[in-house]
Structures are given as structure tokens and as C-alpha cells.
PDB file of C-alpha atoms in Angstrom:
ATOM      1  CA  UNK A 626     -82.979  68.528  93.484  1.00 48.00           C
ATOM      2  CA  UNK A 627     -81.541  69.650  90.172  1.00 58.00           C
ATOM      3  CA  UNK A 628     -77.861  68.789  89.757  1.00 77.00           C
ATOM      4  CA  UNK A 629     -75.371  68.550  86.900  1.00 82.00           C
ATOM      5  CA  UNK A 630     -76.055  64.887  86.140  1.00 85.00           C
ATOM      6  CA  UNK A 631     -79.835  65.239  86.072  1.00 83.00           C
ATOM      7  CA  UNK A 632     -79.624  68.327  83.852  1.00 84.00           C
ATOM      8  CA  UNK A 633     -77.222  66.845  81.312  1.00 87.00           C
ATOM      9  CA  UNK A 634     -79.122  63.548  81.275  1.00 85.00           C
ATOM     10  CA  UNK A 635     -82.337  65.377  80.482  1.00 83.00           C
ATOM     11  CA  UNK A 636     -80.581  67.434  77.811  1.00 86.00           C
ATOM     12  CA  UNK A 637     -79.285  64.185  76.307  1.00 86.00           C
ATOM     13  CA  UNK A 638     -82.810  62.786  76.168  1.00 81.00           C
ATOM     14  CA  UNK A 639     -84.104  65.978  74.572  1.00 84.00           C
ATOM     15  CA  UNK A 640     -81.209  66.021  72.089  1.00 86.00           C
ATOM     16  CA  UNK A 641     -82.039  62.465  71.061  1.00 82.00           C
ATOM     17  CA  UNK A 642     -85.191  63.859  69.464  1.00 82.00           C
ATOM     18  CA  UNK A 643     -84.294  65.556  66.135  1.00 86.00           C
ATOM     19  CA  UNK A 644     -86.854  68.352  66.517  1.00 86.00           C
ATOM     20  CA  UNK A 645     -85.092  69.629  69.667  1.00 86.00           C
ATOM     21  CA  UNK A 646     -81.518  69.797  68.378  1.00 89.00           C
ATOM     22  CA  UNK A 647     -81.562  73.230  66.762  1.00 90.00           C
ATOM     23  CA  UNK A 648     -83.302  74.799  69.767  1.00 89.00           C
ATOM     24  CA  UNK A 649     -80.745  73.421  72.215  1.00 89.00           C
ATOM     25  CA  UNK A 650     -77.771  74.663  70.200  1.00 92.00           C
ATOM     26  CA  UNK A 651     -79.320  78.096  69.645  1.00 89.00           C
ATOM     27  CA  UNK A 652     -80.099  78.535  73.340  1.00 83.00           C
ATOM     28  CA  UNK A 653     -77.644  81.004  74.864  1.00 79.00           C
ATOM     29  CA  UNK A 654     -77.015  78.922  77.966  1.00 81.00           C
ATOM     30  CA  UNK A 655     -77.103  75.259  76.992  1.00 87.00           C
ATOM     31  CA  UNK A 656     -74.182  74.935  74.578  1.00 90.00           C
ATOM     32  CA  UNK A 657     -71.696  76.926  76.726  1.00 88.00           C
ATOM     33  CA  UNK A 658     -72.851  74.854  79.692  1.00 88.00           C
ATOM     34  CA  UNK A 659     -72.204  71.605  77.854  1.00 92.00           C
ATOM     35  CA  UNK A 660     -68.691  72.810  77.052  1.00 92.00           C
ATOM     36  CA  UNK A 661     -68.043  73.465  80.736  1.00 89.00           C
ATOM     37  CA  UNK A 662     -69.435  70.030  81.595  1.00 91.00           C
ATOM     38  CA  UNK A 663     -66.627  68.588  79.466  1.00 94.00           C
ATOM     39  CA  UNK A 664     -64.341  69.530  82.358  1.00 90.00           C
ATOM     40  CA  UNK A 665     -66.559  67.923  85.001  1.00 91.00           C
ATOM     41  CA  UNK A 666     -64.991  65.443  87.431  1.00 90.00           C
ATOM     42  CA  UNK A 667     -67.922  63.002  87.381  1.00 90.00           C
ATOM     43  CA  UNK A 668     -67.403  60.464  84.547  1.00 90.00           C
ATOM     44  CA  UNK A 669     -71.166  59.967  84.285  1.00 89.00           C
ATOM     45  CA  UNK A 670     -71.614  63.676  83.586  1.00 91.00           C
ATOM     46  CA  UNK A 671     -68.787  63.550  81.027  1.00 93.00           C
ATOM     47  CA  UNK A 672     -70.270  60.565  79.230  1.00 91.00           C
ATOM     48  CA  UNK A 673     -73.802  62.015  79.128  1.00 90.00           C
ATOM     49  CA  UNK A 674     -72.416  65.360  77.913  1.00 94.00           C
ATOM     50  CA  UNK A 675     -70.561  63.681  75.054  1.00 94.00           C
ATOM     51  CA  UNK A 676     -73.673  61.709  74.130  1.00 91.00           C
ATOM     52  CA  UNK A 677     -75.634  64.973  74.042  1.00 92.00           C
ATOM     53  CA  UNK A 678     -73.064  66.661  71.805  1.00 94.00           C
ATOM     54  CA  UNK A 679     -73.046  63.664  69.483  1.00 91.00           C
ATOM     55  CA  UNK A 680     -76.808  63.865  69.073  1.00 89.00           C
ATOM     56  CA  UNK A 681     -76.675  67.622  68.483  1.00 93.00           C
ATOM     57  CA  UNK A 682     -73.999  67.184  65.796  1.00 91.00           C
ATOM     58  CA  UNK A 683     -76.405  65.014  63.789  1.00 88.00           C
ATOM     59  CA  UNK A 684     -78.071  68.234  62.593  1.00 90.00           C
ATOM     60  CA  UNK A 685     -75.771  69.633  59.874  1.00 90.00           C
ATOM     61  CA  UNK A 686     -76.615  73.286  60.574  1.00 91.00           C
ATOM     62  CA  UNK A 687     -75.518  72.830  64.198  1.00 93.00           C
ATOM     63  CA  UNK A 688     -71.981  71.780  63.348  1.00 93.00           C
ATOM     64  CA  UNK A 689     -70.333  75.143  62.684  1.00 92.00           C
ATOM     65  CA  UNK A 690     -71.978  76.710  65.727  1.00 93.00           C
ATOM     66  CA  UNK A 691     -70.779  73.857  67.913  1.00 94.00           C
ATOM     67  CA  UNK A 692     -67.285  73.791  66.452  1.00 93.00           C
ATOM     68  CA  UNK A 693     -66.888  77.546  66.959  1.00 92.00           C
ATOM     69  CA  UNK A 694     -68.255  77.556  70.502  1.00 91.00           C
ATOM     70  CA  UNK A 695     -65.534  78.859  72.817  1.00 90.00           C
ATOM     71  CA  UNK A 696     -63.618  75.977  74.366  1.00 92.00           C
ATOM     72  CA  UNK A 697     -65.441  73.197  72.514  1.00 94.00           C
ATOM     73  CA  UNK A 698     -62.624  71.743  70.416  1.00 94.00           C
ATOM     74  CA  UNK A 699     -59.967  72.415  73.060  1.00 94.00           C
ATOM     75  CA  UNK A 700     -62.007  70.587  75.703  1.00 94.00           C
ATOM     76  CA  UNK A 701     -62.628  67.622  73.390  1.00 95.00           C
ATOM     77  CA  UNK A 702     -58.919  67.395  72.572  1.00 94.00           C
ATOM     78  CA  UNK A 703     -58.094  67.509  76.291  1.00 93.00           C
ATOM     79  CA  UNK A 704     -60.418  64.572  76.934  1.00 93.00           C
ATOM     80  CA  UNK A 705     -58.879  62.646  74.033  1.00 92.00           C
ATOM     81  CA  UNK A 706     -55.421  63.043  75.549  1.00 91.00           C
ATOM     82  CA  UNK A 707     -56.284  62.756  79.246  1.00 89.00           C
ATOM     83  CA  UNK A 708     -55.200  59.556  80.951  1.00 85.00           C
ATOM     84  CA  UNK A 709     -57.263  57.711  83.505  1.00 85.00           C
ATOM     85  CA  UNK A 710     -60.605  58.085  81.738  1.00 84.00           C
ATOM     86  CA  UNK A 711     -62.566  55.068  80.608  1.00 82.00           C
ATOM     87  CA  UNK A 712     -62.243  54.013  76.994  1.00 82.00           C
ATOM     88  CA  UNK A 713     -65.923  54.876  76.498  1.00 83.00           C
ATOM     89  CA  UNK A 714     -65.327  58.548  77.308  1.00 89.00           C
ATOM     90  CA  UNK A 715     -62.065  58.810  75.373  1.00 90.00           C
ATOM     91  CA  UNK A 716     -63.453  57.186  72.237  1.00 89.00           C
ATOM     92  CA  UNK A 717     -66.680  59.170  72.324  1.00 90.00           C
ATOM     93  CA  UNK A 718     -64.729  62.431  72.709  1.00 92.00           C
ATOM     94  CA  UNK A 719     -62.685  61.414  69.680  1.00 91.00           C
ATOM     95  CA  UNK A 720     -65.871  60.625  67.756  1.00 91.00           C
ATOM     96  CA  UNK A 721     -67.482  63.996  68.528  1.00 93.00           C
ATOM     97  CA  UNK A 722     -64.253  65.798  67.622  1.00 94.00           C
ATOM     98  CA  UNK A 723     -64.066  63.912  64.328  1.00 91.00           C
ATOM     99  CA  UNK A 724     -67.671  64.651  63.420  1.00 90.00           C
ATOM    100  CA  UNK A 725     -67.357  68.374  64.160  1.00 92.00           C
ATOM    101  CA  UNK A 726     -64.242  68.536  62.002  1.00 88.00           C
ATOM    102  CA  UNK A 727     -65.522  66.508  59.058  1.00 81.00           C
ATOM    103  CA  UNK A 728     -69.170  67.563  58.974  1.00 57.00           C
ATOM    104  CA  UNK A 729     -68.243  71.208  58.581  1.00 51.00           C
ATOM    105  CA  UNK A 730     -66.645  70.475  55.227  1.00 50.00           C
ATOM    106  CA  UNK A 731     -69.507  68.461  53.714  1.00 50.00           C
ATOM    107  CA  UNK A 732     -71.335  69.984  50.790  1.00 47.00           C
ATOM    108  CA  UNK A 733     -75.157  70.121  50.860  1.00 50.00           C
ATOM    109  CA  UNK A 734     -75.196  67.313  48.294  1.00 50.00           C
ATOM    110  CA  UNK A 735     -72.979  65.156  50.490  1.00 48.00           C
ATOM    111  CA  UNK A 736     -75.265  65.826  53.426  1.00 49.00           C
ATOM    112  CA  UNK A 737     -78.256  64.531  51.438  1.00 49.00           C
ATOM    113  CA  UNK A 738     -76.440  61.258  50.835  1.00 47.00           C
ATOM    114  CA  UNK A 739     -76.513  60.532  54.544  1.00 48.00           C
ATOM    115  CA  UNK A 740     -79.683  58.483  54.325  1.00 39.00           C
ATOM    116  CA  UNK A 741     -80.098  57.902  58.061  1.00 40.00           C
ATOM    117  CA  UNK A 742     -78.757  59.131  61.402  1.00 42.00           C
ATOM    118  CA  UNK A 743     -75.444  57.712  62.526  1.00 42.00           C
ATOM    119  CA  UNK A 744     -74.946  57.661  66.284  1.00 43.00           C
ATOM    120  CA  UNK A 745     -71.566  56.348  67.411  1.00 43.00           C
ATOM    121  CA  UNK A 746     -71.152  54.643  64.023  1.00 37.00           C
ATOM    122  CA  UNK A 747     -67.909  53.201  62.725  1.00 38.00           C
ATOM    123  CA  UNK A 748     -68.384  50.969  59.687  1.00 34.00           C
ATOM    124  CA  UNK A 749     -65.121  49.138  60.358  1.00 35.00           C
ATOM    125  CA  UNK A 750     -66.298  47.805  63.696  1.00 41.00           C
ATOM    126  CA  UNK A 751     -67.935  44.385  63.601  1.00 48.00           C
ATOM    127  CA  UNK A 752     -67.844  43.610  67.307  1.00 66.00           C
ATOM    128  CA  UNK A 753     -71.324  44.835  68.157  1.00 75.00           C
ATOM    129  CA  UNK A 754     -74.892  43.801  67.413  1.00 81.00           C
ATOM    130  CA  UNK A 755     -78.306  45.415  67.651  1.00 85.00           C
ATOM    131  CA  UNK A 756     -81.138  43.790  69.590  1.00 89.00           C
ATOM    132  CA  UNK A 757     -84.697  45.112  69.600  1.00 90.00           C
ATOM    133  CA  UNK A 758     -86.774  44.246  72.657  1.00 94.00           C
ATOM    134  CA  UNK A 759     -90.470  44.586  73.406  1.00 93.00           C
ATOM    135  CA  UNK A 760     -90.660  45.372  77.122  1.00 95.00           C
ATOM    136  CA  UNK A 761     -93.990  44.508  78.692  1.00 94.00           C
ATOM    137  CA  UNK A 762     -94.766  46.767  81.629  1.00 93.00           C
ATOM    138  CA  UNK A 763     -92.823  49.774  80.292  1.00 93.00           C
ATOM    139  CA  UNK A 764     -95.787  52.130  80.358  1.00 89.00           C
ATOM    140  CA  UNK A 765     -94.091  55.410  81.236  1.00 87.00           C
ATOM    141  CA  UNK A 766     -90.897  57.244  82.118  1.00 87.00           C
ATOM    142  CA  UNK A 767     -90.667  55.660  85.579  1.00 89.00           C
ATOM    143  CA  UNK A 768     -90.630  52.162  84.101  1.00 91.00           C
ATOM    144  CA  UNK A 769     -88.213  53.338  81.422  1.00 90.00           C
ATOM    145  CA  UNK A 770     -85.859  54.418  84.192  1.00 89.00           C
ATOM    146  CA  UNK A 771     -86.138  50.967  85.764  1.00 92.00           C
ATOM    147  CA  UNK A 772     -85.292  49.401  82.392  1.00 92.00           C
ATOM    148  CA  UNK A 773     -82.325  51.766  81.941  1.00 88.00           C
ATOM    149  CA  UNK A 774     -80.902  50.823  85.334  1.00 89.00           C
ATOM    150  CA  UNK A 775     -81.268  47.133  84.526  1.00 90.00           C
ATOM    151  CA  UNK A 776     -79.507  47.434  81.163  1.00 90.00           C
ATOM    152  CA  UNK A 777     -76.698  49.548  82.609  1.00 86.00           C
ATOM    153  CA  UNK A 778     -75.834  46.651  84.903  1.00 85.00           C
ATOM    154  CA  UNK A 779     -75.094  44.340  81.964  1.00 86.00           C
ATOM    155  CA  UNK A 780     -71.452  44.390  80.955  1.00 84.00           C
ATOM    156  CA  UNK A 781     -71.124  44.802  77.204  1.00 83.00           C
ATOM    157  CA  UNK A 782     -74.097  47.115  76.690  1.00 83.00           C
ATOM    158  CA  UNK A 783     -72.964  50.014  74.508  1.00 80.00           C
ATOM    159  CA  UNK A 784     -76.053  52.154  74.121  1.00 79.00           C
ATOM    160  CA  UNK A 785     -79.822  51.938  74.090  1.00 82.00           C
ATOM    161  CA  UNK A 786     -82.775  53.992  72.885  1.00 83.00           C
ATOM    162  CA  UNK A 787     -86.462  53.784  73.658  1.00 83.00           C
ATOM    163  CA  UNK A 788     -89.827  54.068  71.926  1.00 85.00           C
ATOM    164  CA  UNK A 789     -92.192  54.284  74.852  1.00 84.00           C
ATOM    165  CA  UNK A 790     -95.298  54.386  72.672  1.00 85.00           C
ATOM    166  CA  UNK A 791     -94.375  50.954  71.285  1.00 87.00           C
ATOM    167  CA  UNK A 792     -92.778  49.641  74.490  1.00 91.00           C
ATOM    168  CA  UNK A 793     -89.618  49.079  72.443  1.00 90.00           C
ATOM    169  CA  UNK A 794     -85.988  49.250  73.433  1.00 91.00           C
ATOM    170  CA  UNK A 795     -83.199  49.016  70.862  1.00 88.00           C
ATOM    171  CA  UNK A 796     -79.940  47.898  72.501  1.00 88.00           C
ATOM    172  CA  UNK A 797     -76.410  47.897  71.094  1.00 84.00           C
ATOM    173  CA  UNK A 798     -74.258  45.230  72.745  1.00 83.00           C
ATOM    174  CA  UNK A 799     -71.007  43.395  72.170  1.00 84.00           C
ATOM    175  CA  UNK A 800     -71.481  40.517  69.772  1.00 81.00           C
ATOM    176  CA  UNK A 801     -70.595  37.997  72.482  1.00 82.00           C
ATOM    177  CA  UNK A 802     -73.319  39.149  74.901  1.00 85.00           C
ATOM    178  CA  UNK A 803     -76.255  36.685  74.911  1.00 87.00           C
ATOM    179  CA  UNK A 804     -79.595  38.320  74.218  1.00 87.00           C
ATOM    180  CA  UNK A 805     -80.974  36.240  77.081  1.00 89.00           C
ATOM    181  CA  UNK A 806     -78.757  38.142  79.526  1.00 89.00           C
ATOM    182  CA  UNK A 807     -80.583  41.357  78.600  1.00 92.00           C
ATOM    183  CA  UNK A 808     -83.920  39.650  79.209  1.00 91.00           C
ATOM    184  CA  UNK A 809     -82.643  38.270  82.530  1.00 92.00           C
ATOM    185  CA  UNK A 810     -81.539  41.698  83.717  1.00 92.00           C
ATOM    186  CA  UNK A 811     -84.907  43.178  82.783  1.00 93.00           C
ATOM    187  CA  UNK A 812     -86.806  40.276  84.378  1.00 92.00           C
ATOM    188  CA  UNK A 813     -84.839  40.836  87.587  1.00 92.00           C
ATOM    189  CA  UNK A 814     -86.718  44.121  88.026  1.00 92.00           C
ATOM    190  CA  UNK A 815     -89.802  41.995  88.863  1.00 93.00           C
ATOM    191  CA  UNK A 816     -92.006  44.514  87.008  1.00 94.00           C
ATOM    192  CA  UNK A 817     -90.801  44.223  83.402  1.00 94.00           C
ATOM    193  CA  UNK A 818     -90.609  41.347  80.933  1.00 94.00           C
ATOM    194  CA  UNK A 819     -88.691  41.461  77.633  1.00 94.00           C
ATOM    195  CA  UNK A 820     -89.254  39.618  74.366  1.00 92.00           C
ATOM    196  CA  UNK A 821     -87.091  39.940  71.272  1.00 90.00           C
ATOM    197  CA  UNK A 822     -88.559  41.592  68.183  1.00 89.00           C
ATOM    198  CA  UNK A 823     -87.546  39.844  64.954  1.00 86.00           C
ATOM    199  CA  UNK A 824     -88.851  39.603  61.415  1.00 81.00           C
ATOM    200  CA  UNK A 825     -90.112  36.333  59.977  1.00 77.00           C
ATOM    201  CA  UNK A 826     -89.627  35.132  56.424  1.00 76.00           C
ATOM    202  CA  UNK A 827     -92.531  37.294  55.200  1.00 80.00           C
ATOM    203  CA  UNK A 828     -91.065  40.438  56.729  1.00 79.00           C
ATOM    204  CA  UNK A 829     -93.582  40.663  59.556  1.00 83.00           C
ATOM    205  CA  UNK A 830     -92.424  41.499  63.067  1.00 84.00           C
ATOM    206  CA  UNK A 831     -92.938  38.763  65.640  1.00 86.00           C
ATOM    207  CA  UNK A 832     -92.127  38.517  69.355  1.00 87.00           C
ATOM    208  CA  UNK A 833     -89.792  35.747  70.499  1.00 87.00           C
ATOM    209  CA  UNK A 834     -89.820  34.745  74.196  1.00 88.00           C
ATOM    210  CA  UNK A 835     -86.380  34.724  75.803  1.00 84.00           C
ATOM    211  CA  UNK A 836     -85.233  32.318  78.464  1.00 78.00           C
ATOM    212  CA  UNK A 837     -84.246  34.015  81.710  1.00 72.00           C
ATOM    213  CA  UNK A 838     -83.538  30.871  83.713  1.00 65.00           C
ATOM    214  CA  UNK A 839     -79.962  30.375  84.894  1.00 54.00           C
ATOM    215  CA  UNK A 840     -78.548  32.911  82.455  1.00 53.00           C
ATOM    216  CA  UNK A 841     -75.397  34.465  83.960  1.00 55.00           C
ATOM    217  CA  UNK A 842     -75.235  38.245  83.869  1.00 61.00           C
ATOM    218  CA  UNK A 843     -71.799  39.824  83.819  1.00 60.00           C
ATOM    219  CA  UNK A 844     -72.333  43.120  85.594  1.00 59.00           C
ATOM    220  CA  UNK A 845     -70.599  46.442  85.012  1.00 54.00           C
ATOM    221  CA  UNK A 846     -68.457  47.738  87.811  1.00 48.00           C
ATOM    222  CA  UNK A 847     -68.858  51.311  86.506  1.00 47.00           C
ATOM    223  CA  UNK A 848     -69.953  52.703  83.163  1.00 45.00           C
ATOM    224  CA  UNK A 849     -70.981  50.564  80.172  1.00 41.00           C
ATOM    225  CA  UNK A 850     -68.232  49.385  77.855  1.00 42.00           C
ATOM    226  CA  UNK A 851     -68.028  51.639  74.804  1.00 42.00           C
ATOM    227  CA  UNK A 852     -67.735  50.337  71.288  1.00 42.00           C
ATOM    228  CA  UNK A 853     -68.329  52.347  68.112  1.00 40.00           C
ATOM    229  CA  UNK A 854     -71.442  51.131  66.381  1.00 39.00           C
ATOM    230  CA  UNK A 855     -71.328  49.596  62.962  1.00 39.00           C
ATOM    231  CA  UNK A 856     -74.176  49.894  60.479  1.00 36.00           C
ATOM    232  CA  UNK A 857     -77.133  47.953  61.810  1.00 37.00           C
ATOM    233  CA  UNK A 858     -78.439  45.253  59.471  1.00 36.00           C
ATOM    234  CA  UNK A 859     -81.906  45.919  60.801  1.00 37.00           C
ATOM    235  CA  UNK A 860     -84.239  48.481  59.322  1.00 36.00           C
ATOM    236  CA  UNK A 861     -83.500  51.786  61.033  1.00 35.00           C
ATOM    237  CA  UNK A 862     -86.031  52.491  63.745  1.00 36.00           C
ATOM    238  CA  UNK A 863     -86.863  55.715  65.519  1.00 36.00           C
ATOM    239  CA  UNK A 864     -83.691  56.300  67.518  1.00 34.00           C
ATOM    240  CA  UNK A 865     -85.122  59.002  69.765  1.00 35.00           C
ATOM    241  CA  UNK A 866     -85.683  58.355  73.431  1.00 34.00           C
ATOM    242  CA  UNK A 867     -89.423  58.955  73.325  1.00 32.00           C
ATOM    243  CA  UNK A 868     -91.078  61.354  75.721  1.00 33.00           C
ATOM    244  CA  UNK A 869     -94.795  60.642  75.527  1.00 33.00           C
ATOM    245  CA  UNK A 870     -97.573  62.834  76.869  1.00 35.00           C
ATOM    246  CA  UNK A 871     -97.296  66.604  76.634  1.00 35.00           C
ATOM    247  CA  UNK A 872     -94.141  66.340  74.565  1.00 40.00           C
ATOM    248  CA  UNK A 873     -93.633  69.924  73.425  1.00 44.00           C
ATOM    249  CA  UNK A 874     -94.559  71.360  76.815  1.00 42.00           C
ATOM    250  CA  UNK A 875     -92.247  69.052  78.755  1.00 44.00           C
ATOM    251  CA  UNK A 876     -89.369  69.592  76.334  1.00 48.00           C
ATOM    252  CA  UNK A 877     -89.661  73.355  76.517  1.00 51.00           C
ATOM    253  CA  UNK A 878     -90.007  73.309  80.275  1.00 53.00           C
ATOM    254  CA  UNK A 879     -86.941  71.140  80.768  1.00 56.00           C
ATOM    255  CA  UNK A 880     -84.892  73.218  78.354  1.00 62.00           C
ATOM    256  CA  UNK A 881     -85.758  76.326  80.357  1.00 63.00           C
ATOM    257  CA  UNK A 882     -84.869  74.529  83.591  1.00 61.00           C
ATOM    258  CA  UNK A 883     -81.543  73.391  82.143  1.00 65.00           C
ATOM    259  CA  UNK A 884     -80.664  76.827  80.807  1.00 60.00           C
ATOM    260  CA  UNK A 885     -81.584  78.427  84.135  1.00 63.00           C
ATOM    261  CA  UNK A 886     -79.476  75.922  86.067  1.00 63.00           C
ATOM    262  CA  UNK A 887     -76.484  76.458  83.789  1.00 62.00           C
ATOM    263  CA  UNK A 888     -76.778  80.231  83.941  1.00 54.00           C
ATOM    264  CA  UNK A 889     -76.979  80.300  87.730  1.00 57.00           C
ATOM    265  CA  UNK A 890     -74.116  77.844  88.079  1.00 55.00           C
ATOM    266  CA  UNK A 891     -71.613  79.413  85.716  1.00 48.00           C
ATOM    267  CA  UNK A 892     -72.643  83.105  85.752  1.00 40.00           C
ATOM    268  CA  UNK A 893     -72.631  84.094  82.103  1.00 36.00           C
TER     269      UNK A 893
END
């Protein structure tokens, strides 16, 4: 059954791939639907919607369209001021609002100076770290979903992206979260095993086994803690949540499904 959470989650995954961002924003149903989702009562829908908008705003030519979409800025400001929401939602709403306001005033030359994508980045924040994991057994989207559920249980996880073709998962966590706790959570699935990807002194990537024995895992009671990301010291990897197989066909099909769902739900 298609519902709001499944639609916005799929849109988020599609938006994480740069080649889809212009299409999503230009679609007549998706952007207005995302604006309406900003008033949704489910915090998971709110968080996924804000993640989607943040991805879409990475494409400079999307910014003015997004900023001028009816209700966009007003809804973001309402979330920024609303009490009772988790800090992750409030801060992410503030981040999207800031990007839409500042990106619109960048010159083309300034845009070129942005050498790499910045997702939830705040250079003043030094409380987070990036960990790259090789996840044995993650052979498709079903196993990716199992890995997602495992990581979401770990308190301190901020965000994560996948490269299914390489069986890689790049995780942003609080600096005080042991890498072993991520491996323990993944090992608890009984079908996946994680090793850390690091570079040796010659610059080659090597896999480091992680202990999963008697490593305490502090679990989330709700959504993951949010922290703005600082610049990763690691070489920037493909940040998209990979969708292997018939990529273009599946993306187009899901975009049509999302647009249809939004149109039927909100009658525009």
C-alpha cells in the first residue's frame, strides 16, 4: 500500500541521485506535494520531506523554483518556530530555509567554487565523524533496508548513504559513538557483516574487521539525533543512495507513482 511515508521516502532516495533532482522539481505534482508534507503530523514524514528538499536544493537551478513555490518558505519558518518537534526536524528546517535564501543570491562563479556537494554541512560543527563501512551480504535493496533499520536503532547516527554496487555505507555519527557499535547493530541482523574501510599509508583502501562482542548499543527511542555535518576529512565519495538494476526505469516509474499519489491526495 502506498502511503505518505513510503512516497516521501522514495522521493528522498531519488533526490539523493543528482540526475533526478531537476526532474523532481519540474514535476507539477511533486514539489507542491512536498510543501504540503511539511505540515504532516508524522515526524518521520516531516524528516524525510526535509531531507528530500535539502537534496533538491543542491542543484543551483532548482533553488529559485523551490523558494518561490507557494507555501514553501512559510511552511519552513513554521517548522523552525514550532515547539514540540525534535531538534533534528527543527535544525534541518532551518538548514533548508538558509540554503534556499542564500543559494539564490550566489553568482555563477560562486556556484563553481562549491567543489563538492554539501548535505547538512556546517563547518563550525566538530561533534560528528564519518565512518565508511563495507557491508557483506548487502546485495540488493531488501538487504539495504535491513541495514537502514539496524543503523536507525543506534543513538547518535545522524545520516547515512549507500553505494549498493560497492556494498558500501557511509555513516555520519556523533564523535563519541564507537564504530564497533555500528558493526554490532549490523551484525545483530544475522545476515549482514560490516568492516570499516580505511586508507593505509600508501593511500590504498583496506578493510578492517570490527569487534562486535560485548559492545553496548545505545538505541534510539524515536528518530536519529540530528547534528549538522562538518566537512569530512575523507575523500568525498558518491553520496547518492544507489538504486542498482534498471535505474532509469525504476526512477521514472516511482516518480510517476509519487506524482499520481500526491495529485489524488491533494486534488490539484
